[in-house]
Each structure stands twice: as C-alpha cells, then as structure tokens.
PDB file of C-alpha atoms in Angstrom:
ATOM      1  CA  UNK A  50       0.000   0.000   0.000  1.00 68.00           C
ATOM      2  CA  UNK A  51       2.638   2.495  -1.086  1.00 88.00           C
ATOM      3  CA  UNK A  52       0.290   4.492  -3.319  1.00 97.00           C
ATOM      4  CA  UNK A  53      -2.280   7.022  -2.084  1.00 98.00           C
ATOM      5  CA  UNK A  54      -5.377   8.329  -3.869  1.00 98.00           C
ATOM      6  CA  UNK A  55      -7.578  11.163  -2.632  1.00 98.00           C
ATOM      7  CA  UNK A  56     -11.191  10.868  -3.752  1.00 98.00           C
ATOM      8  CA  UNK A  57     -13.204  14.061  -3.348  1.00 98.00           C
ATOM      9  CA  UNK A  58     -16.814  13.075  -2.727  1.00 97.00           C
ATOM     10  CA  UNK A  59     -15.629   9.522  -2.130  1.00 97.00           C
ATOM     11  CA  UNK A  60     -18.626   8.549  -0.010  1.00 97.00           C
ATOM     12  CA  UNK A  61     -21.156   9.560  -2.654  1.00 97.00           C
ATOM     13  CA  UNK A  62     -23.003   7.306  -5.060  1.00 97.00           C
ATOM     14  CA  UNK A  63     -20.123   6.977  -7.546  1.00 98.00           C
ATOM     15  CA  UNK A  64     -17.255   7.751  -5.179  1.00 98.00           C
ATOM     16  CA  UNK A  65     -17.869   4.784  -2.895  1.00 98.00           C
ATOM     17  CA  UNK A  66     -17.531   2.343  -5.800  1.00 98.00           C
ATOM     18  CA  UNK A  67     -14.281   3.978  -6.882  1.00 98.00           C
ATOM     19  CA  UNK A  68     -13.001   3.860  -3.294  1.00 98.00           C
ATOM     20  CA  UNK A  69     -13.799   0.149  -3.030  1.00 98.00           C
ATOM     21  CA  UNK A  70     -12.062  -0.686  -6.312  1.00 98.00           C
ATOM     22  CA  UNK A  71      -8.983   1.393  -5.454  1.00 98.00           C
ATOM     23  CA  UNK A  72      -8.718  -0.424  -2.120  1.00 98.00           C
ATOM     24  CA  UNK A  73      -8.925  -3.727  -3.994  1.00 97.00           C
ATOM     25  CA  UNK A  74      -6.014  -2.517  -6.124  1.00 97.00           C
ATOM     26  CA  UNK A  75      -3.978  -2.193  -2.929  1.00 97.00           C
ATOM     27  CA  UNK A  76      -3.965   1.609  -2.744  1.00 98.00           C
ATOM     28  CA  UNK A  77      -4.455   3.666   0.381  1.00 98.00           C
ATOM     29  CA  UNK A  78      -7.639   5.649  -0.075  1.00 98.00           C
ATOM     30  CA  UNK A  79      -8.386   9.059   1.408  1.00 98.00           C
ATOM     31  CA  UNK A  80     -12.117   9.782   1.173  1.00 98.00           C
ATOM     32  CA  UNK A  81     -12.557  13.570   1.305  1.00 98.00           C
ATOM     33  CA  UNK A  82     -16.067  14.587   2.360  1.00 98.00           C
ATOM     34  CA  UNK A  83     -17.878  17.335   4.247  1.00 95.00           C
ATOM     35  CA  UNK A  84     -19.161  14.978   6.958  1.00 96.00           C
ATOM     36  CA  UNK A  85     -16.566  12.257   7.695  1.00 97.00           C
ATOM     37  CA  UNK A  86     -18.658  10.879  10.562  1.00 97.00           C
ATOM     38  CA  UNK A  87     -21.345   9.955   8.011  1.00 96.00           C
ATOM     39  CA  UNK A  88     -18.824   8.225   5.750  1.00 97.00           C
ATOM     40  CA  UNK A  89     -17.506   5.627   8.193  1.00 97.00           C
ATOM     41  CA  UNK A  90     -19.111   2.882   6.089  1.00 97.00           C
ATOM     42  CA  UNK A  91     -16.185   3.165   3.628  1.00 98.00           C
ATOM     43  CA  UNK A  92     -13.611   1.938   6.166  1.00 97.00           C
ATOM     44  CA  UNK A  93     -14.380  -1.791   5.692  1.00 97.00           C
ATOM     45  CA  UNK A  94     -13.621  -1.455   1.971  1.00 97.00           C
ATOM     46  CA  UNK A  95     -10.007  -2.252   2.884  1.00 96.00           C
ATOM     47  CA  UNK A  96      -7.889  -3.535   5.728  1.00 96.00           C
ATOM     48  CA  UNK A  97      -7.512  -1.525   8.936  1.00 95.00           C
ATOM     49  CA  UNK A  98      -6.359   1.999   8.133  1.00 94.00           C
ATOM     50  CA  UNK A  99      -6.403   1.530   4.358  1.00 97.00           C
ATOM     51  CA  UNK A 100      -9.542   3.599   3.668  1.00 98.00           C
ATOM     52  CA  UNK A 101     -10.030   6.726   5.775  1.00 97.00           C
ATOM     53  CA  UNK A 102     -12.739   9.416   5.543  1.00 98.00           C
ATOM     54  CA  UNK A 103     -11.369  12.925   6.117  1.00 98.00           C
ATOM     55  CA  UNK A 104     -12.960  16.365   6.255  1.00 98.00           C
ATOM     56  CA  UNK A 105     -12.806  18.598   3.205  1.00 97.00           C
ATOM     57  CA  UNK A 106     -14.723  21.580   1.854  1.00 96.00           C
ATOM     58  CA  UNK A 107     -14.174  21.751  -1.894  1.00 96.00           C
ATOM     59  CA  UNK A 108     -14.902  25.494  -1.812  1.00 96.00           C
ATOM     60  CA  UNK A 109     -11.761  26.158   0.285  1.00 96.00           C
ATOM     61  CA  UNK A 110      -8.168  26.076  -1.005  1.00 97.00           C
ATOM     62  CA  UNK A 111      -6.524  25.122   2.283  1.00 97.00           C
ATOM     63  CA  UNK A 112      -9.010  22.325   2.893  1.00 97.00           C
ATOM     64  CA  UNK A 113      -8.553  20.847  -0.580  1.00 98.00           C
ATOM     65  CA  UNK A 114      -4.757  21.098  -0.387  1.00 98.00           C
ATOM     66  CA  UNK A 115      -4.549  19.489   3.061  1.00 97.00           C
ATOM     67  CA  UNK A 116      -6.260  16.241   2.029  1.00 98.00           C
ATOM     68  CA  UNK A 117      -4.332  16.147  -1.256  1.00 98.00           C
ATOM     69  CA  UNK A 118      -0.898  16.349   0.346  1.00 96.00           C
ATOM     70  CA  UNK A 119       1.168  13.284  -0.492  1.00 96.00           C
ATOM     71  CA  UNK A 120      -1.383  11.832  -2.908  1.00 98.00           C
ATOM     72  CA  UNK A 121      -0.204  10.074  -6.065  1.00 98.00           C
ATOM     73  CA  UNK A 122      -3.614  10.410  -7.732  1.00 98.00           C
ATOM     74  CA  UNK A 123      -6.794  12.435  -7.323  1.00 98.00           C
ATOM     75  CA  UNK A 124     -10.381  11.711  -8.336  1.00 98.00           C
ATOM     76  CA  UNK A 125     -13.016  14.449  -8.156  1.00 98.00           C
ATOM     77  CA  UNK A 126     -16.561  13.077  -7.869  1.00 98.00           C
ATOM     78  CA  UNK A 127     -18.130  16.147  -6.284  1.00 97.00           C
ATOM     79  CA  UNK A 128     -21.287  17.354  -8.002  1.00 96.00           C
ATOM     80  CA  UNK A 129     -24.798  18.549  -7.238  1.00 95.00           C
ATOM     81  CA  UNK A 130     -28.093  18.163  -9.107  1.00 92.00           C
ATOM     82  CA  UNK A 131     -29.767  21.186  -7.526  1.00 91.00           C
ATOM     83  CA  UNK A 132     -28.501  24.320  -5.822  1.00 92.00           C
ATOM     84  CA  UNK A 133     -29.007  24.679  -2.070  1.00 86.00           C
ATOM     85  CA  UNK A 134     -27.454  27.127   0.373  1.00 85.00           C
ATOM     86  CA  UNK A 135     -23.829  27.887  -0.484  1.00 89.00           C
ATOM     87  CA  UNK A 136     -23.587  24.924  -2.806  1.00 92.00           C
ATOM     88  CA  UNK A 137     -24.117  26.523  -6.188  1.00 94.00           C
ATOM     89  CA  UNK A 138     -23.339  25.030  -9.581  1.00 97.00           C
ATOM     90  CA  UNK A 139     -20.619  27.621 -10.190  1.00 97.00           C
ATOM     91  CA  UNK A 140     -18.914  27.271  -6.818  1.00 97.00           C
ATOM     92  CA  UNK A 141     -18.996  23.453  -6.696  1.00 97.00           C
ATOM     93  CA  UNK A 142     -18.826  22.153 -10.254  1.00 97.00           C
ATOM     94  CA  UNK A 143     -16.838  24.927 -11.925  1.00 98.00           C
ATOM     95  CA  UNK A 144     -14.703  26.600  -9.250  1.00 98.00           C
ATOM     96  CA  UNK A 145     -14.405  23.408  -7.180  1.00 98.00           C
ATOM     97  CA  UNK A 146     -13.152  21.380 -10.130  1.00 98.00           C
ATOM     98  CA  UNK A 147     -10.748  24.170 -11.082  1.00 98.00           C
ATOM     99  CA  UNK A 148      -9.414  24.289  -7.505  1.00 98.00           C
ATOM    100  CA  UNK A 149      -8.774  20.543  -7.385  1.00 98.00           C
ATOM    101  CA  UNK A 150      -6.946  20.576 -10.740  1.00 98.00           C
ATOM    102  CA  UNK A 151      -4.875  23.662  -9.948  1.00 98.00           C
ATOM    103  CA  UNK A 152      -3.727  22.314  -6.589  1.00 98.00           C
ATOM    104  CA  UNK A 153      -3.117  18.836  -8.033  1.00 98.00           C
ATOM    105  CA  UNK A 154      -0.711  20.357 -10.562  1.00 98.00           C
ATOM    106  CA  UNK A 155       0.984  22.391  -7.822  1.00 97.00           C
ATOM    107  CA  UNK A 156       1.311  19.348  -5.531  1.00 97.00           C
ATOM    108  CA  UNK A 157       2.850  17.198  -8.249  1.00 97.00           C
ATOM    109  CA  UNK A 158      -0.014  14.699  -8.403  1.00 98.00           C
ATOM    110  CA  UNK A 159       0.606  12.132 -11.126  1.00 97.00           C
ATOM    111  CA  UNK A 160      -2.936  11.464 -12.358  1.00 98.00           C
ATOM    112  CA  UNK A 161      -6.270  13.270 -12.124  1.00 98.00           C
ATOM    113  CA  UNK A 162      -9.720  11.917 -12.967  1.00 98.00           C
ATOM    114  CA  UNK A 163     -12.656  14.330 -13.164  1.00 98.00           C
ATOM    115  CA  UNK A 164     -16.225  13.003 -13.117  1.00 98.00           C
ATOM    116  CA  UNK A 165     -18.329  15.274 -15.327  1.00 98.00           C
ATOM    117  CA  UNK A 166     -21.573  14.508 -17.186  1.00 98.00           C
ATOM    118  CA  UNK A 167     -22.877  13.946 -20.695  1.00 97.00           C
ATOM    119  CA  UNK A 168     -24.425  17.208 -21.815  1.00 94.00           C
ATOM    120  CA  UNK A 169     -21.652  19.435 -20.474  1.00 97.00           C
ATOM    121  CA  UNK A 170     -21.875  22.425 -22.797  1.00 96.00           C
ATOM    122  CA  UNK A 171     -20.743  26.018 -22.361  1.00 96.00           C
ATOM    123  CA  UNK A 172     -23.665  27.175 -24.527  1.00 96.00           C
ATOM    124  CA  UNK A 173     -26.362  25.075 -22.830  1.00 96.00           C
ATOM    125  CA  UNK A 174     -29.490  26.803 -21.468  1.00 96.00           C
ATOM    126  CA  UNK A 175     -28.928  24.750 -18.292  1.00 96.00           C
ATOM    127  CA  UNK A 176     -26.736  26.229 -15.549  1.00 97.00           C
ATOM    128  CA  UNK A 177     -25.857  22.680 -14.489  1.00 97.00           C
ATOM    129  CA  UNK A 178     -24.508  21.778 -17.934  1.00 97.00           C
ATOM    130  CA  UNK A 179     -22.652  25.104 -18.268  1.00 97.00           C
ATOM    131  CA  UNK A 180     -20.951  24.638 -14.890  1.00 98.00           C
ATOM    132  CA  UNK A 181     -19.888  21.106 -15.849  1.00 98.00           C
ATOM    133  CA  UNK A 182     -18.362  22.470 -19.068  1.00 98.00           C
ATOM    134  CA  UNK A 183     -16.610  25.267 -17.167  1.00 98.00           C
ATOM    135  CA  UNK A 184     -15.205  22.711 -14.741  1.00 98.00           C
ATOM    136  CA  UNK A 185     -13.882  20.575 -17.593  1.00 98.00           C
ATOM    137  CA  UNK A 186     -12.229  23.554 -19.264  1.00 98.00           C
ATOM    138  CA  UNK A 187     -10.574  24.636 -16.017  1.00 98.00           C
ATOM    139  CA  UNK A 188      -9.344  21.095 -15.329  1.00 98.00           C
ATOM    140  CA  UNK A 189      -7.774  20.734 -18.779  1.00 98.00           C
ATOM    141  CA  UNK A 190      -6.155  24.157 -18.513  1.00 98.00           C
ATOM    142  CA  UNK A 191      -4.498  23.410 -15.163  1.00 98.00           C
ATOM    143  CA  UNK A 192      -3.937  19.655 -15.695  1.00 98.00           C
ATOM    144  CA  UNK A 193      -3.860  18.925 -19.458  1.00 98.00           C
ATOM    145  CA  UNK A 194      -3.225  15.181 -18.988  1.00 98.00           C
ATOM    146  CA  UNK A 195      -6.406  14.708 -16.926  1.00 98.00           C
ATOM    147  CA  UNK A 196      -8.958  12.002 -17.711  1.00 98.00           C
ATOM    148  CA  UNK A 197     -12.506  13.386 -17.841  1.00 98.00           C
ATOM    149  CA  UNK A 198     -15.442  10.990 -17.631  1.00 98.00           C
ATOM    150  CA  UNK A 199     -18.893  12.039 -18.827  1.00 98.00           C
ATOM    151  CA  UNK A 200     -21.463   9.437 -17.734  1.00 98.00           C
ATOM    152  CA  UNK A 201     -25.106   9.450 -18.774  1.00 98.00           C
ATOM    153  CA  UNK A 202     -27.693   8.725 -16.062  1.00 98.00           C
ATOM    154  CA  UNK A 203     -26.017   6.341 -13.612  1.00 98.00           C
ATOM    155  CA  UNK A 204     -27.929   3.403 -12.189  1.00 98.00           C
ATOM    156  CA  UNK A 205     -27.151   1.119  -9.266  1.00 98.00           C
ATOM    157  CA  UNK A 206     -28.491   0.150  -5.829  1.00 97.00           C
ATOM    158  CA  UNK A 207     -28.091   3.645  -4.360  1.00 97.00           C
ATOM    159  CA  UNK A 208     -29.232   5.618  -7.422  1.00 97.00           C
ATOM    160  CA  UNK A 209     -31.714   8.461  -7.231  1.00 95.00           C
ATOM    161  CA  UNK A 210     -33.237   7.751 -10.630  1.00 96.00           C
ATOM    162  CA  UNK A 211     -34.862   4.325 -10.737  1.00 98.00           C
ATOM    163  CA  UNK A 212     -35.278   4.251  -6.951  1.00 97.00           C
ATOM    164  CA  UNK A 213     -37.118   7.586  -6.980  1.00 96.00           C
ATOM    165  CA  UNK A 214     -39.650   6.530  -9.614  1.00 96.00           C
ATOM    166  CA  UNK A 215     -40.042   3.087  -8.064  1.00 97.00           C
ATOM    167  CA  UNK A 216     -40.976   4.720  -4.736  1.00 96.00           C
ATOM    168  CA  UNK A 217     -43.450   6.916  -6.563  1.00 95.00           C
ATOM    169  CA  UNK A 218     -44.989   3.899  -8.307  1.00 95.00           C
ATOM    170  CA  UNK A 219     -45.732   2.247  -4.963  1.00 93.00           C
ATOM    171  CA  UNK A 220     -48.211   4.940  -3.949  1.00 92.00           C
ATOM    172  CA  UNK A 221     -49.213   6.942  -7.008  1.00 92.00           C
ATOM    173  CA  UNK A 222     -51.835   5.711  -9.504  1.00 92.00           C
ATOM    174  CA  UNK A 223     -49.851   7.392 -12.313  1.00 94.00           C
ATOM    175  CA  UNK A 224     -46.186   7.875 -13.106  1.00 96.00           C
ATOM    176  CA  UNK A 225     -45.568  11.429 -14.377  1.00 94.00           C
ATOM    177  CA  UNK A 226     -42.548  12.024 -16.634  1.00 96.00           C
ATOM    178  CA  UNK A 227     -41.201  15.260 -18.091  1.00 96.00           C
ATOM    179  CA  UNK A 228     -39.803  14.808 -21.577  1.00 93.00           C
ATOM    180  CA  UNK A 229     -41.116  11.322 -22.245  1.00 95.00           C
ATOM    181  CA  UNK A 230     -39.360  11.147 -25.622  1.00 97.00           C
ATOM    182  CA  UNK A 231     -36.001  12.417 -24.356  1.00 97.00           C
ATOM    183  CA  UNK A 232     -33.415   9.662 -24.764  1.00 98.00           C
ATOM    184  CA  UNK A 233     -31.044   8.424 -22.046  1.00 98.00           C
ATOM    185  CA  UNK A 234     -28.246   5.858 -22.096  1.00 98.00           C
ATOM    186  CA  UNK A 235     -28.028   4.690 -18.459  1.00 98.00           C
ATOM    187  CA  UNK A 236     -24.643   3.364 -17.346  1.00 98.00           C
ATOM    188  CA  UNK A 237     -23.970   1.030 -14.414  1.00 98.00           C
ATOM    189  CA  UNK A 238     -22.220   2.725 -11.493  1.00 98.00           C
ATOM    190  CA  UNK A 239     -19.516   0.060 -11.221  1.00 98.00           C
ATOM    191  CA  UNK A 240     -18.689   0.487 -14.914  1.00 98.00           C
ATOM    192  CA  UNK A 241     -18.069   4.179 -14.205  1.00 98.00           C
ATOM    193  CA  UNK A 242     -15.904   3.183 -11.235  1.00 98.00           C
ATOM    194  CA  UNK A 243     -13.868   0.840 -13.453  1.00 98.00           C
ATOM    195  CA  UNK A 244     -13.324   3.693 -15.907  1.00 98.00           C
ATOM    196  CA  UNK A 245     -12.141   5.977 -13.092  1.00 98.00           C
ATOM    197  CA  UNK A 246      -9.737   3.308 -11.824  1.00 98.00           C
ATOM    198  CA  UNK A 247      -8.339   2.909 -15.333  1.00 98.00           C
ATOM    199  CA  UNK A 248      -7.674   6.644 -15.336  1.00 98.00           C
ATOM    200  CA  UNK A 249      -5.955   6.530 -11.952  1.00 98.00           C
ATOM    201  CA  UNK A 250      -3.758   3.584 -12.945  1.00 97.00           C
ATOM    202  CA  UNK A 251      -2.685   5.277 -16.175  1.00 96.00           C
ATOM    203  CA  UNK A 252      -4.501   2.729 -18.327  1.00 96.00           C
ATOM    204  CA  UNK A 253      -6.578   5.450 -20.027  1.00 97.00           C
ATOM    205  CA  UNK A 254      -5.148   8.020 -22.388  1.00 97.00           C
ATOM    206  CA  UNK A 255      -5.768  11.624 -21.296  1.00 97.00           C
ATOM    207  CA  UNK A 256      -8.935  13.158 -22.692  1.00 97.00           C
ATOM    208  CA  UNK A 257     -12.710  13.067 -22.496  1.00 98.00           C
ATOM    209  CA  UNK A 258     -14.697   9.811 -22.395  1.00 98.00           C
ATOM    210  CA  UNK A 259     -18.485   9.628 -22.697  1.00 98.00           C
ATOM    211  CA  UNK A 260     -19.894   6.680 -20.772  1.00 98.00           C
ATOM    212  CA  UNK A 261     -23.187   5.049 -21.664  1.00 98.00           C
ATOM    213  CA  UNK A 262     -24.722   1.623 -21.303  1.00 98.00           C
ATOM    214  CA  UNK A 263     -25.624  -0.747 -24.152  1.00 97.00           C
ATOM    215  CA  UNK A 264     -29.166   0.663 -24.522  1.00 97.00           C
ATOM    216  CA  UNK A 265     -30.316   4.185 -25.425  1.00 97.00           C
ATOM    217  CA  UNK A 266     -34.010   4.476 -24.575  1.00 98.00           C
ATOM    218  CA  UNK A 267     -36.607   7.188 -24.188  1.00 98.00           C
ATOM    219  CA  UNK A 268     -37.638   8.313 -20.711  1.00 97.00           C
ATOM    220  CA  UNK A 269     -41.025   6.638 -21.252  1.00 97.00           C
ATOM    221  CA  UNK A 270     -39.382   3.351 -22.293  1.00 98.00           C
ATOM    222  CA  UNK A 271     -37.197   3.430 -19.180  1.00 98.00           C
ATOM    223  CA  UNK A 272     -40.275   3.850 -16.998  1.00 98.00           C
ATOM    224  CA  UNK A 273     -41.974   0.955 -18.802  1.00 98.00           C
ATOM    225  CA  UNK A 274     -38.935  -1.201 -18.053  1.00 98.00           C
ATOM    226  CA  UNK A 275     -39.041  -0.095 -14.415  1.00 98.00           C
ATOM    227  CA  UNK A 276     -42.703  -1.047 -14.073  1.00 97.00           C
ATOM    228  CA  UNK A 277     -42.010  -4.484 -15.547  1.00 97.00           C
ATOM    229  CA  UNK A 278     -39.207  -5.051 -13.039  1.00 97.00           C
ATOM    230  CA  UNK A 279     -41.272  -4.016 -10.016  1.00 96.00           C
ATOM    231  CA  UNK A 280     -44.335  -5.830 -11.392  1.00 95.00           C
ATOM    232  CA  UNK A 281     -46.720  -2.889 -11.152  1.00 96.00           C
ATOM    233  CA  UNK A 282     -49.225  -1.510 -13.634  1.00 95.00           C
ATOM    234  CA  UNK A 283     -49.314   2.268 -13.710  1.00 95.00           C
ATOM    235  CA  UNK A 284     -50.308   4.832 -16.289  1.00 96.00           C
ATOM    236  CA  UNK A 285     -47.297   6.793 -17.558  1.00 97.00           C
ATOM    237  CA  UNK A 286     -48.344  10.419 -18.042  1.00 96.00           C
ATOM    238  CA  UNK A 287     -46.160  12.764 -20.075  1.00 95.00           C
ATOM    239  CA  UNK A 288     -46.051  16.206 -18.462  1.00 96.00           C
ATOM    240  CA  UNK A 289     -45.798  18.947 -21.143  1.00 95.00           C
ATOM    241  CA  UNK A 290     -42.720  21.140 -20.810  1.00 96.00           C
ATOM    242  CA  UNK A 291     -44.883  24.235 -20.322  1.00 95.00           C
ATOM    243  CA  UNK A 292     -46.616  22.669 -17.346  1.00 96.00           C
ATOM    244  CA  UNK A 293     -43.300  21.325 -16.009  1.00 96.00           C
ATOM    245  CA  UNK A 294     -41.717  24.778 -16.165  1.00 96.00           C
ATOM    246  CA  UNK A 295     -44.632  26.259 -14.226  1.00 96.00           C
ATOM    247  CA  UNK A 296     -44.433  23.537 -11.576  1.00 95.00           C
ATOM    248  CA  UNK A 297     -40.658  23.907 -11.253  1.00 96.00           C
ATOM    249  CA  UNK A 298     -40.876  27.698 -10.995  1.00 96.00           C
ATOM    250  CA  UNK A 299     -43.400  27.377  -8.177  1.00 96.00           C
ATOM    251  CA  UNK A 300     -41.218  24.897  -6.278  1.00 94.00           C
ATOM    252  CA  UNK A 301     -38.110  27.051  -6.806  1.00 94.00           C
ATOM    253  CA  UNK A 302     -39.999  30.104  -5.536  1.00 94.00           C
ATOM    254  CA  UNK A 303     -41.117  28.185  -2.469  1.00 93.00           C
ATOM    255  CA  UNK A 304     -37.503  27.326  -1.691  1.00 91.00           C
ATOM    256  CA  UNK A 305     -36.495  30.968  -2.121  1.00 90.00           C
ATOM    257  CA  UNK A 306     -39.192  32.522   0.059  1.00 92.00           C
ATOM    258  CA  UNK A 307     -38.533  29.991   2.853  1.00 90.00           C
ATOM    259  CA  UNK A 308     -34.799  30.818   2.659  1.00 84.00           C
ATOM    260  CA  UNK A 309     -34.035  27.188   1.866  1.00 83.00           C
ATOM    261  CA  UNK A 310     -36.018  25.800   4.775  1.00 84.00           C
ATOM    262  CA  UNK A 311     -38.091  23.892   2.216  1.00 85.00           C
ATOM    263  CA  UNK A 312     -35.613  22.497  -0.303  1.00 87.00           C
ATOM    264  CA  UNK A 313     -36.811  21.786  -3.829  1.00 90.00           C
ATOM    265  CA  UNK A 314     -35.747  18.165  -4.367  1.00 88.00           C
ATOM    266  CA  UNK A 315     -38.649  17.418  -6.698  1.00 90.00           C
ATOM    267  CA  UNK A 316     -38.173  19.383  -9.916  1.00 93.00           C
ATOM    268  CA  UNK A 317     -36.219  22.569 -10.633  1.00 95.00           C
ATOM    269  CA  UNK A 318     -36.378  24.847 -13.646  1.00 95.00           C
ATOM    270  CA  UNK A 319     -32.802  23.896 -14.518  1.00 96.00           C
ATOM    271  CA  UNK A 320     -33.680  20.208 -14.477  1.00 96.00           C
ATOM    272  CA  UNK A 321     -36.558  20.874 -16.873  1.00 97.00           C
ATOM    273  CA  UNK A 322     -34.087  22.499 -19.271  1.00 96.00           C
ATOM    274  CA  UNK A 323     -31.849  19.420 -19.057  1.00 95.00           C
ATOM    275  CA  UNK A 324     -34.778  17.073 -19.680  1.00 95.00           C
ATOM    276  CA  UNK A 325     -35.411  18.763 -23.020  1.00 95.00           C
ATOM    277  CA  UNK A 326     -32.135  17.416 -24.440  1.00 95.00           C
ATOM    278  CA  UNK A 327     -31.062  13.835 -25.160  1.00 97.00           C
ATOM    279  CA  UNK A 328     -28.515  12.400 -22.731  1.00 97.00           C
ATOM    280  CA  UNK A 329     -26.682   9.868 -24.903  1.00 98.00           C
ATOM    281  CA  UNK A 330     -23.109   9.234 -26.030  1.00 98.00           C
ATOM    282  CA  UNK A 331     -22.080  11.437 -28.959  1.00 96.00           C
ATOM    283  CA  UNK A 332     -21.211   9.719 -32.263  1.00 96.00           C
ATOM    284  CA  UNK A 333     -17.475   9.104 -32.453  1.00 95.00           C
ATOM    285  CA  UNK A 334     -16.815   9.898 -28.798  1.00 97.00           C
ATOM    286  CA  UNK A 335     -14.370   7.752 -26.826  1.00 98.00           C
ATOM    287  CA  UNK A 336     -16.213   5.537 -24.342  1.00 98.00           C
ATOM    288  CA  UNK A 337     -16.175   2.374 -22.276  1.00 98.00           C
ATOM    289  CA  UNK A 338     -14.994   0.234 -25.190  1.00 97.00           C
ATOM    290  CA  UNK A 339     -11.837   2.358 -25.474  1.00 97.00           C
ATOM    291  CA  UNK A 340     -11.129   1.517 -21.824  1.00 97.00           C
ATOM    292  CA  UNK A 341     -11.652  -2.201 -22.351  1.00 96.00           C
ATOM    293  CA  UNK A 342     -14.902  -2.201 -20.357  1.00 98.00           C
ATOM    294  CA  UNK A 343     -17.998  -4.059 -21.513  1.00 97.00           C
ATOM    295  CA  UNK A 344     -21.094  -2.067 -20.455  1.00 98.00           C
ATOM    296  CA  UNK A 345     -23.526  -3.783 -18.103  1.00 98.00           C
ATOM    297  CA  UNK A 346     -27.150  -4.085 -19.244  1.00 98.00           C
ATOM    298  CA  UNK A 347     -29.910  -2.680 -17.051  1.00 98.00           C
ATOM    299  CA  UNK A 348     -31.827  -5.956 -17.163  1.00 96.00           C
ATOM    300  CA  UNK A 349     -28.942  -7.677 -15.378  1.00 96.00           C
ATOM    301  CA  UNK A 350     -28.904  -5.264 -12.453  1.00 97.00           C
ATOM    302  CA  UNK A 351     -32.288  -3.582 -11.890  1.00 98.00           C
ATOM    303  CA  UNK A 352     -34.066  -6.682 -10.491  1.00 96.00           C
ATOM    304  CA  UNK A 353     -31.245  -7.122  -7.957  1.00 96.00           C
ATOM    305  CA  UNK A 354     -32.121  -3.927  -6.083  1.00 97.00           C
ATOM    306  CA  UNK A 355     -35.635  -2.939  -7.152  1.00 97.00           C
ATOM    307  CA  UNK A 356     -37.331  -6.150  -5.917  1.00 95.00           C
ATOM    308  CA  UNK A 357     -38.322  -4.398  -2.679  1.00 94.00           C
ATOM    309  CA  UNK A 358     -40.758  -2.209  -4.642  1.00 96.00           C
ATOM    310  CA  UNK A 359     -42.755  -5.192  -5.912  1.00 95.00           C
ATOM    311  CA  UNK A 360     -46.218  -5.710  -4.366  1.00 92.00           C
ATOM    312  CA  UNK A 361     -44.977  -8.847  -2.597  1.00 79.00           C
ATOM    313  CA  UNK A 362     -41.403  -7.655  -2.132  1.00 76.00           C
ATOM    314  CA  UNK A 363     -38.957 -10.495  -1.520  1.00 70.00           C
ATOM    315  CA  UNK A 364     -41.751 -13.060  -1.767  1.00 67.00           C
ATOM    316  CA  UNK A 365     -42.736 -12.181  -5.352  1.00 65.00           C
ATOM    317  CA  UNK A 366     -40.682 -14.993  -6.918  1.00 67.00           C
ATOM    318  CA  UNK A 367     -41.954 -17.505  -4.336  1.00 68.00           C
ATOM    319  CA  UNK A 368     -45.565 -16.589  -5.095  1.00 65.00           C
ATOM    320  CA  UNK A 369     -44.911 -16.837  -8.827  1.00 64.00           C
ATOM    321  CA  UNK A 370     -43.422 -20.312  -8.353  1.00 64.00           C
ATOM    322  CA  UNK A 371     -46.441 -21.367  -6.290  1.00 64.00           C
ATOM    323  CA  UNK A 372     -48.822 -20.216  -9.045  1.00 67.00           C
ATOM    324  CA  UNK A 373     -46.867 -22.195 -11.629  1.00 67.00           C
ATOM    325  CA  UNK A 374     -47.037 -25.303  -9.441  1.00 65.00           C
ATOM    326  CA  UNK A 375     -50.798 -24.995  -9.127  1.00 69.00           C
ATOM    327  CA  UNK A 376     -51.105 -24.712 -12.922  1.00 69.00           C
ATOM    328  CA  UNK A 377     -49.101 -27.884 -13.451  1.00 64.00           C
TER     329      UNK A 377
END
C-alpha cells in the first residue's frame, strides 16, 4: 500500500464504488467529504487503516490542499443536481473542479480523474450543464493530462433515478414524466468506477470519455422497463414542458421565500431544461470500449435492487413459483 489516492466526494453514489475498487487494487484511499462521521461505512472497503474518511470543503483552497498532500492520484466526484445554500453550480462544479486541478498540478499529483456529465456544454441553457463544461475547461487548462469521464444517467443500488420513480410507483396511480421522448443511455455505477480506476492507474489516455450503457431508450421506455421489473401496472403520463416549467418555478420560488427551509428536491427549472435534451453518447466519442470495459445491461442489475418495490417484495418470486405449481 505504497500508493495514495484522494477521492473528493468519495462517499457519494459513484465515489464509494471507486473507493472500493482502489482499495482492492492495494492503494491507500483518502475519502474527502464534508461529513466524515457519516462516511464511516467506507472503512471496511479495505484492511484496517487503508480507507479513511477525512474532512474537506471543496470550496476552500486550504481544505482541498490538506487532504491532497502526499497523494499520487486524485479523483473528483463532487457534483450537485440542484442548488441549495452555499452549494451553487458555479462554486462546486466549476470553481471546485478548477481548484482541485490547480492544486493537483501544484502538488505534483501524477494522475487526475474528473467526473463530469454527458451534456456538459458552455452554450447550454442549463446552468448545471454550463458549470460542468466550465469545470472541464478549467481542469484541462491546469492539468492537461487529466482524464474526464462524462457518464449518462447512472444506475445502481443507491441511485436516485430508478429508486425515486419506483418509490413513486408504490403509492401513485400514475407515473408522471417530463420529456417522455427524451433519450437516455443509463450506465452502471460500477462500470463508471472501473473507468475511473483505469484513469488513476494510467490505463486510459488523457482526454474526455463519454460513458453510456448498451441501450439508449426514451424516458417513457425506461419507466416501462421499471414497471415491468417491479411488477406494477401504472399509467405513464407525459407532463408537457410548459406545465413542467410552471411547476418547477413554483417549487423554486417556495424554496427561495422559505430561505431554503423547504428544499426543492422534486423538480427545478434547470432540471426541466436538461430534460429537453437527449442524454446519450455522442457519435465518435471515446467511451467504455476504449477503456476495455464491456457495459452492463440494465436488465442484469435492476431486479437485484428494485425487488423491494414489488407488491410482494422479496416473496414475489416464491408466489410466482407457487402459481406455476398450481397450474401444473
């Protein structure tokens, strides 16, 4: 364990998978997070003392530098889907990424992996997408040999995509979707982690990689797949963008007038703008295949963690077997 990697946001959805794989590679892993006491679950990823959560505020130079000191590699997984409090798209995803890259170059870090997102575009109407693009540009300026990963929607046991709609399907008679024809190319979280590890180990050439799974489907088709997996029949209702913008504006206003006391975690105006654009790998872009990674299909993973949303939960397969026995 002579090598050390610092993973910013290493206890998050993607970061924890990268931390586990880096520990398996025999590296010491420093998990830099805002609340280390809530990230203690990462410690068993390795032997005693191999994986350690440490405090870091990505908006502060001294904090970022302190947890980077002595690191051979750095991975930045920090990102937000909605702005709350001091965590703004610009300060976290643009300035934060720039800070990590600038200090990594100054500290003599050998490799840097930046987790971005498909759709990063300096000219996008979405502040989220613009901040991701600004972060990428700043990273490449300060650390030209960086590896930048742009995943599509990421799925896995802790995701906030399929799990969110599965929870909704348990109680709601309908499943509302904004941008039903917008296409996504969901990628398995551990495939993203493998790509990040390849970047850390120097097995990936510097540059930008767009990561998507084997299937590119519309939002509506993804919800139909979800309903099949959780064995529920619900009506999928497409919410027009005009209505979605009005709903999001109302929820954003509510968050503003309550000074953030009521946080809008449902639908923001910026998310509506993102939902109007396809989220798939660009033609000709480098991807998982260039890293020697075979993408994992959704059908192989979704049933493994969405079974709890079925009407009979863990007993669904037992009941199905019993019905088949009665038929025979």
